[in-house]
mmCIF file of C-alpha atoms and ligand atoms in Angstrom:
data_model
loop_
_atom_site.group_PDB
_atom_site.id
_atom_site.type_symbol
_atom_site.label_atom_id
_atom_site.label_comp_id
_atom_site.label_asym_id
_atom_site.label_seq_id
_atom_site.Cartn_x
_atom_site.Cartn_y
_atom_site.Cartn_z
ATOM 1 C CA UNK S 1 37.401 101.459 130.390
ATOM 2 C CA UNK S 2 36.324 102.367 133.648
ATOM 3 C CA UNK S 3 33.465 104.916 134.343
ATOM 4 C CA UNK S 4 35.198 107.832 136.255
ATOM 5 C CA UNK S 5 33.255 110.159 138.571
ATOM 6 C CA UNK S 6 34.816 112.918 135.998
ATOM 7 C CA UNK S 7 32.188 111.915 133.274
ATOM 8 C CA UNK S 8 29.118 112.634 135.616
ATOM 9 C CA UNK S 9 27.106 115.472 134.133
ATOM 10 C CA UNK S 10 25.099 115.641 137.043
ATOM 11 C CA UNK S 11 21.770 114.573 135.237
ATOM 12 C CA UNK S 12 20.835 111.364 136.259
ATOM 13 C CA UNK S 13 19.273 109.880 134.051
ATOM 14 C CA UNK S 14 21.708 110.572 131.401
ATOM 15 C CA UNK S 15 24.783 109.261 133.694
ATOM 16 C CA UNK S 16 23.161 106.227 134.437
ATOM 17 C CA UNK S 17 23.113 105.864 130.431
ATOM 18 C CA UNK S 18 26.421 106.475 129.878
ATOM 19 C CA UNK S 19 27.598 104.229 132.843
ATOM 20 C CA UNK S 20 25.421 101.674 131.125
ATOM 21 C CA UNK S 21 27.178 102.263 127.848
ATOM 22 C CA UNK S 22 30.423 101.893 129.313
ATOM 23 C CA UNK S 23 29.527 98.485 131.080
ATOM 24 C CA UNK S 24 28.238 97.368 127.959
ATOM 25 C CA UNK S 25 31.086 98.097 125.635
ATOM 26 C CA UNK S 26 33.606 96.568 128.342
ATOM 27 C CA UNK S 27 31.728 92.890 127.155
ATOM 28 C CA UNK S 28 33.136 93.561 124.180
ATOM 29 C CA UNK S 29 36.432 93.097 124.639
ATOM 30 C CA UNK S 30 35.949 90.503 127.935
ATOM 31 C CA UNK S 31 37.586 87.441 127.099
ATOM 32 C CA UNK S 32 35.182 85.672 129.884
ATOM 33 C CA UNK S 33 32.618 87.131 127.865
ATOM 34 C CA UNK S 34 32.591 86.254 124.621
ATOM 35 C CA UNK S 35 29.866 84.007 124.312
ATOM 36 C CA UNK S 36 27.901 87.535 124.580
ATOM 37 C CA UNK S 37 29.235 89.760 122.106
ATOM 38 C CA UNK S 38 26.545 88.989 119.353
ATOM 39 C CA UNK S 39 23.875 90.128 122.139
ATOM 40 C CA UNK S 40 26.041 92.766 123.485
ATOM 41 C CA UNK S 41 26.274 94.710 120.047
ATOM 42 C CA UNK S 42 23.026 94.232 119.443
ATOM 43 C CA UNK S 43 21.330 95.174 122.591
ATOM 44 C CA UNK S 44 24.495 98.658 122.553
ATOM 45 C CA UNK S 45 22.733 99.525 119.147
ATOM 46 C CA UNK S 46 19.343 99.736 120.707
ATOM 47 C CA UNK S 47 20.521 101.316 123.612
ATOM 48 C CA UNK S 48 22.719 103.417 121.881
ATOM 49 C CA UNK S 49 19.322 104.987 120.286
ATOM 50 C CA UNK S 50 17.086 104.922 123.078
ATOM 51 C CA UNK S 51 19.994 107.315 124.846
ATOM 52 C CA UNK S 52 20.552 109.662 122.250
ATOM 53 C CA UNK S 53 16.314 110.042 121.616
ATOM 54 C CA UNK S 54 16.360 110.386 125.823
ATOM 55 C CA UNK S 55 18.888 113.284 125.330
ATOM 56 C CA UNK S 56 17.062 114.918 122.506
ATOM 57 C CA UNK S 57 13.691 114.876 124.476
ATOM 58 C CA UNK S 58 15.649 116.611 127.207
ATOM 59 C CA UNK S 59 16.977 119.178 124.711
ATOM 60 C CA UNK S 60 13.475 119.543 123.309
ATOM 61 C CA UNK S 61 11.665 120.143 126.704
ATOM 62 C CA UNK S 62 14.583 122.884 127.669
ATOM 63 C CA UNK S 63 14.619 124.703 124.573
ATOM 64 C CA UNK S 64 18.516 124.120 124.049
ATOM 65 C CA UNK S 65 19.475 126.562 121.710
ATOM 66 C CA UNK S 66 22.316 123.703 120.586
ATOM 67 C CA UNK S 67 19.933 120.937 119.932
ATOM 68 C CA UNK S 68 20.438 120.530 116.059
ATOM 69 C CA UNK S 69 23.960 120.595 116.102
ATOM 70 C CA UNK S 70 23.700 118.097 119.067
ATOM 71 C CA UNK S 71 21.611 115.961 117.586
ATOM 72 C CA UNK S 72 23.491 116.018 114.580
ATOM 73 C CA UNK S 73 26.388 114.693 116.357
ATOM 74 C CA UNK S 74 24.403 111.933 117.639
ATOM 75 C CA UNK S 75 23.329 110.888 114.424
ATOM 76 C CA UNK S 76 26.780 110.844 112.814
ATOM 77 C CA UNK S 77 27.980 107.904 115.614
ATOM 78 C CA UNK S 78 24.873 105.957 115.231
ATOM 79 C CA UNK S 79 26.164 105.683 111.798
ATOM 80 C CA UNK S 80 30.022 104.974 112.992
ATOM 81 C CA UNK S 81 28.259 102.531 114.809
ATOM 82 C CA UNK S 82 26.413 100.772 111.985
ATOM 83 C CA UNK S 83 29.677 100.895 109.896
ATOM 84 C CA UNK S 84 31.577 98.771 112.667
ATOM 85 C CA UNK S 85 28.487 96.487 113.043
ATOM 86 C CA UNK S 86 28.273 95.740 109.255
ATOM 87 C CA UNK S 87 32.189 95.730 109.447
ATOM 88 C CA UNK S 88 32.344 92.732 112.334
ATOM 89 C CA UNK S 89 29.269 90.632 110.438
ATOM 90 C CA UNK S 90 32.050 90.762 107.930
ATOM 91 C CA UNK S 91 34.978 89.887 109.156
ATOM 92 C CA UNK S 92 36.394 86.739 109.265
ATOM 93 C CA UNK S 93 38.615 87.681 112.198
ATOM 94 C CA UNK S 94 36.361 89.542 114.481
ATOM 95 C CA UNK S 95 38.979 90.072 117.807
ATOM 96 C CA UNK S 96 40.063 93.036 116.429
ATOM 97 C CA UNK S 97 36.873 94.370 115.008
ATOM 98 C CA UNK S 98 35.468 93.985 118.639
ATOM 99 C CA UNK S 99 38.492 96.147 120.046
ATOM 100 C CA UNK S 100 37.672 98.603 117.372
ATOM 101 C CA UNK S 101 34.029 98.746 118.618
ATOM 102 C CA UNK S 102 34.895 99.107 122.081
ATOM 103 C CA UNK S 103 37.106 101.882 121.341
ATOM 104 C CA UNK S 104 35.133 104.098 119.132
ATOM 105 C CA UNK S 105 32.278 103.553 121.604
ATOM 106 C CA UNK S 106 34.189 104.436 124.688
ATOM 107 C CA UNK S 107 36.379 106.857 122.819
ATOM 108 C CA UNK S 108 33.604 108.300 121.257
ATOM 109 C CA UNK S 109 31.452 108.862 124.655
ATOM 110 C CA UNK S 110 34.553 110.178 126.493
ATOM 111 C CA UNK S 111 34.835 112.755 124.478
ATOM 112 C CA UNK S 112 31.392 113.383 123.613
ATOM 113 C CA UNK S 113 30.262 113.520 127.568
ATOM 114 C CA UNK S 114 33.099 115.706 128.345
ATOM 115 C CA UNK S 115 32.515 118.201 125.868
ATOM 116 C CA UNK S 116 28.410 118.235 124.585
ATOM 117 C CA UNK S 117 26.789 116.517 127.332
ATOM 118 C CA UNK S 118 28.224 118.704 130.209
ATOM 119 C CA UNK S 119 27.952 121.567 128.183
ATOM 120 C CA UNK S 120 23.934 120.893 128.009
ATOM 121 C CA UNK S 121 23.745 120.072 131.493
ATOM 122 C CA UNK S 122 24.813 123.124 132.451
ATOM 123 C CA UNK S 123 22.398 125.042 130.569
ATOM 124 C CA UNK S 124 19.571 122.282 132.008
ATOM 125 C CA UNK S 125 20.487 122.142 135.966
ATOM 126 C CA UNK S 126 20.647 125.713 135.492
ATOM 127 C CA UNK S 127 17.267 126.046 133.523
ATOM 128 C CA UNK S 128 15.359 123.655 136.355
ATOM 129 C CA UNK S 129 17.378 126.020 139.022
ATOM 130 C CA UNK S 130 15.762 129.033 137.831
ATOM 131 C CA UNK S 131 12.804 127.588 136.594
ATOM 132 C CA UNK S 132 12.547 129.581 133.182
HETATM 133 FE FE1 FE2 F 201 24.774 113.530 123.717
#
């Protein structure tokens, strides 16, 4: 999936994540690729946290009044994510396990970026506008 300037938020720090999430997941499913995939998933669950905590610290310093329910989100894919992992160590055809992975992480951003993340950046570009 290609990164589309419709999925900036505007903070960038957190698009540079996201575009770096989307680069990542498109190994996946890269047949020219595939001698990466056991690094790939590895280094997207590491990632994967190190974005979310970056998030949360940015909630935390703003005072966003949605920061639970945010952060609950992010803790609900992490496990997705850990299901699919286990779910690939396990399968003896992995192909479509990979296209699985690649979808719920791309699917799973797409939506979340569109709808939580821009919603917080709102509130934040606003917050650092105003400086309150
Ligand atoms: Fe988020």
């Amino acid at each position: 999936m290609i990164w589309t300037k419709s999925l900036e938020t505007g903070v960038p720090k957190i698009d540079e994540q996201h575009k770096e999430l989307f680069r990542q997941a498109d190994i996946l499913v890269d047949k020219s690729q595939q001698g990466k995939v056991n690094e790939t998933l590895n280094f997207l669950k590491s990632y994967v946290a190190k974005h979310f905590s970056d998030e949360e610290i940015l909630h935390r310093v703003s005072a966003y009044p949605k920061l639970d329910f945010h952060k609950k989100l992010h803790e609900d894919f992490s496990k997705y994510y850990r299901e699919l992992y286990g779910q690939y160590q396990a399968a003896p055809n992995k192909q479509p396990v990979l296209m699985s992975i690649n979808t719920a992480v791309v699917g799973w951003l797409r939506e979340h970026i569109m709808k939580h993340d821009k919603e917080f950046a709102v509130y934040y570009l606003e917050k650092q506008k105003t400086g309150k």
